[in-house]
mmCIF file of C-alpha atoms in Angstrom:
data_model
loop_
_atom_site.group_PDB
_atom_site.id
_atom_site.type_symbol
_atom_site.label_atom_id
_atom_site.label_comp_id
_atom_site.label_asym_id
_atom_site.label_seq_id
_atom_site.Cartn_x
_atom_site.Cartn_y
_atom_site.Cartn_z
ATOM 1 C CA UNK A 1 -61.343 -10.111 6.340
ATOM 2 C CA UNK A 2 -62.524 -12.830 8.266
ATOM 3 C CA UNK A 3 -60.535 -16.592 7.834
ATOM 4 C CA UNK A 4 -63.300 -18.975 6.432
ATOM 5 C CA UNK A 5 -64.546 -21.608 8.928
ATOM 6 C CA UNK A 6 -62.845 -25.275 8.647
ATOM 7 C CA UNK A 7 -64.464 -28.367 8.474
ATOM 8 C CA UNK A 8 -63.250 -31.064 10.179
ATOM 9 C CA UNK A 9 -60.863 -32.941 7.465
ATOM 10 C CA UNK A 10 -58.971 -29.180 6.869
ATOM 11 C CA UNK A 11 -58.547 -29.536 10.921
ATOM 12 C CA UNK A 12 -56.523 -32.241 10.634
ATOM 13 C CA UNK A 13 -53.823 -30.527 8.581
ATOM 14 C CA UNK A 14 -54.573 -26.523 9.425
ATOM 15 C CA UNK A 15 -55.056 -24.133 12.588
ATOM 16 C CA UNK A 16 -58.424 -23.508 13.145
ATOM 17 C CA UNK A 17 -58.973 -19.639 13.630
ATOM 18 C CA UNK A 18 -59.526 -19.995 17.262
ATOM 19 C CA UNK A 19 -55.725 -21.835 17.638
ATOM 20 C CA UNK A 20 -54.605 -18.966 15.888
ATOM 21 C CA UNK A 21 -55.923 -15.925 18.208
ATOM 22 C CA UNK A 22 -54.700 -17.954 20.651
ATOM 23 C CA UNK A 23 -51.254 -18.556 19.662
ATOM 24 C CA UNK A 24 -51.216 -14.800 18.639
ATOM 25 C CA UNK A 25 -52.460 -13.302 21.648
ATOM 26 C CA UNK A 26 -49.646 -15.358 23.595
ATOM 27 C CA UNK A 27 -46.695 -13.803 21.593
ATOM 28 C CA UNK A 28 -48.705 -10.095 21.622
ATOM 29 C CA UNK A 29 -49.069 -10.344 25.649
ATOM 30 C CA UNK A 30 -44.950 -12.040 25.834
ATOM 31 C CA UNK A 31 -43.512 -9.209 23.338
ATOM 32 C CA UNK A 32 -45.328 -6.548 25.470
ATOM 33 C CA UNK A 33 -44.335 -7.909 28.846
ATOM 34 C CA UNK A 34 -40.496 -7.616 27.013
ATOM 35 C CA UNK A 35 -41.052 -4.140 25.939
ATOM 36 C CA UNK A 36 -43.078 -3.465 29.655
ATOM 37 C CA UNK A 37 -39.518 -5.150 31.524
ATOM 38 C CA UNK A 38 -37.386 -2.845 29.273
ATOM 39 C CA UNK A 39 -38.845 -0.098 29.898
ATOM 40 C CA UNK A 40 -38.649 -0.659 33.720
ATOM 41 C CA UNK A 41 -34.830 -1.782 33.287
ATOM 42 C CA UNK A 42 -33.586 1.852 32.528
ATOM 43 C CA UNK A 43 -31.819 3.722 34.775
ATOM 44 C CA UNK A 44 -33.716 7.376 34.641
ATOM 45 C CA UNK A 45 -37.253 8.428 34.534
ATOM 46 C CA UNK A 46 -38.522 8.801 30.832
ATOM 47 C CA UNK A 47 -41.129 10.786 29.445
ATOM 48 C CA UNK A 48 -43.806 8.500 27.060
ATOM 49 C CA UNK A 49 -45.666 11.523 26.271
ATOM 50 C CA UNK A 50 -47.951 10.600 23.153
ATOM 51 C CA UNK A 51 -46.059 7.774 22.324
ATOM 52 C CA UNK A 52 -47.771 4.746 20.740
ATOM 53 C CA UNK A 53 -47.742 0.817 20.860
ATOM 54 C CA UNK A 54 -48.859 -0.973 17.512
ATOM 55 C CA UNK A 55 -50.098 -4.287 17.449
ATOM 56 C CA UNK A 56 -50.708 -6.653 14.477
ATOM 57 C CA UNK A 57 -51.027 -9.631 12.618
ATOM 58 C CA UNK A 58 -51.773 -11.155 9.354
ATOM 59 C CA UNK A 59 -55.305 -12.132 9.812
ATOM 60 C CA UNK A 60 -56.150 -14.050 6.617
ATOM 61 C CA UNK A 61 -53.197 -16.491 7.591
ATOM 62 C CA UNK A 62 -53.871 -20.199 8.068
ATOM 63 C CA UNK A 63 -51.303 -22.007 7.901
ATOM 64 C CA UNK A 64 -50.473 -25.898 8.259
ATOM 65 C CA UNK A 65 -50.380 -27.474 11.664
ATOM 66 C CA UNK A 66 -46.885 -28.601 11.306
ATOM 67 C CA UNK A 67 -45.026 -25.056 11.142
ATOM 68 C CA UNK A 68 -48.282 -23.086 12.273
ATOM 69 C CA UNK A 69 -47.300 -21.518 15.447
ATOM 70 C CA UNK A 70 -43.544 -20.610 14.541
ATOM 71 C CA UNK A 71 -45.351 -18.862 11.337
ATOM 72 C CA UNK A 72 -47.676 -17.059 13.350
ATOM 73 C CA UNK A 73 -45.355 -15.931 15.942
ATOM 74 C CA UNK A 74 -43.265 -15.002 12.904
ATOM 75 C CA UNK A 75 -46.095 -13.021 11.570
ATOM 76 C CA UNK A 76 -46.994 -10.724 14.538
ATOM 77 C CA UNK A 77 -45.724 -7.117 15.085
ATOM 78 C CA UNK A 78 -45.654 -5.049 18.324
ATOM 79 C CA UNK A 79 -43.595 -1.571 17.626
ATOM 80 C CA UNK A 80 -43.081 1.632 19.267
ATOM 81 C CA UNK A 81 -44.436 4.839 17.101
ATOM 82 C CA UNK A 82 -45.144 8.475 17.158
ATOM 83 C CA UNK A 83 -42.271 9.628 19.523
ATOM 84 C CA UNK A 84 -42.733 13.341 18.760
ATOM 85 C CA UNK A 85 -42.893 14.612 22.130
ATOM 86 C CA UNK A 86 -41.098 11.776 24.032
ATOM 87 C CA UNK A 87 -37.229 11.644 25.329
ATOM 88 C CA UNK A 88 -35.293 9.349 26.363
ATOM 89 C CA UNK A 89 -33.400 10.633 29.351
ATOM 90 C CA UNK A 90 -29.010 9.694 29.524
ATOM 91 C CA UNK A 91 -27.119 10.515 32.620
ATOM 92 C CA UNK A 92 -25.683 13.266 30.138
ATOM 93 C CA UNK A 93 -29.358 14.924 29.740
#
């Protein structure tokens, strides 16, 4: 699915695709950064073995320019999967 192209009247009242990638890349890169600065912040070595980062959006969305971004950053998802051979190491372990 690919967002139609704008002309210049819609521009005036809705993101263009390219302030869109844009504003999601930005929250993508500052959630990962988050999870990268967590990750450092524990105490004991951790195994990440296989584990998997998922990254998405809604990428039909184009929303007004008044509430654009906080929609988009609304929309994005960045989760941790597939922990099947991972641990997460406590002083008890």
């Amino acid at each position: 699915q690919v967002p139609k192209d704008l002309d210049a009247p819609a521009l005036e009242t809705t993101m263009s695709p390219t302030e869109i990638i844009e504003v999601v890349q930005n929250e993508m890169v500052s959630r990962m950064a988050a999870l990268a600065l967590a990750c450092r912040k524990t105490n004991l070595p951790q195994k990440w073995i296989g584990s998997s980062v998922a990254l998405g959006f809604d990428d039909f969305l184009l929303p007004a320019r008044n509430d654009g971004e906080e929609v988009l950053r609304k929309s994005v998802i960045v989760n941790i999967f597939d922990w099947g051979r991972s641990e997460f190491n406590t002083p008890t372990n």
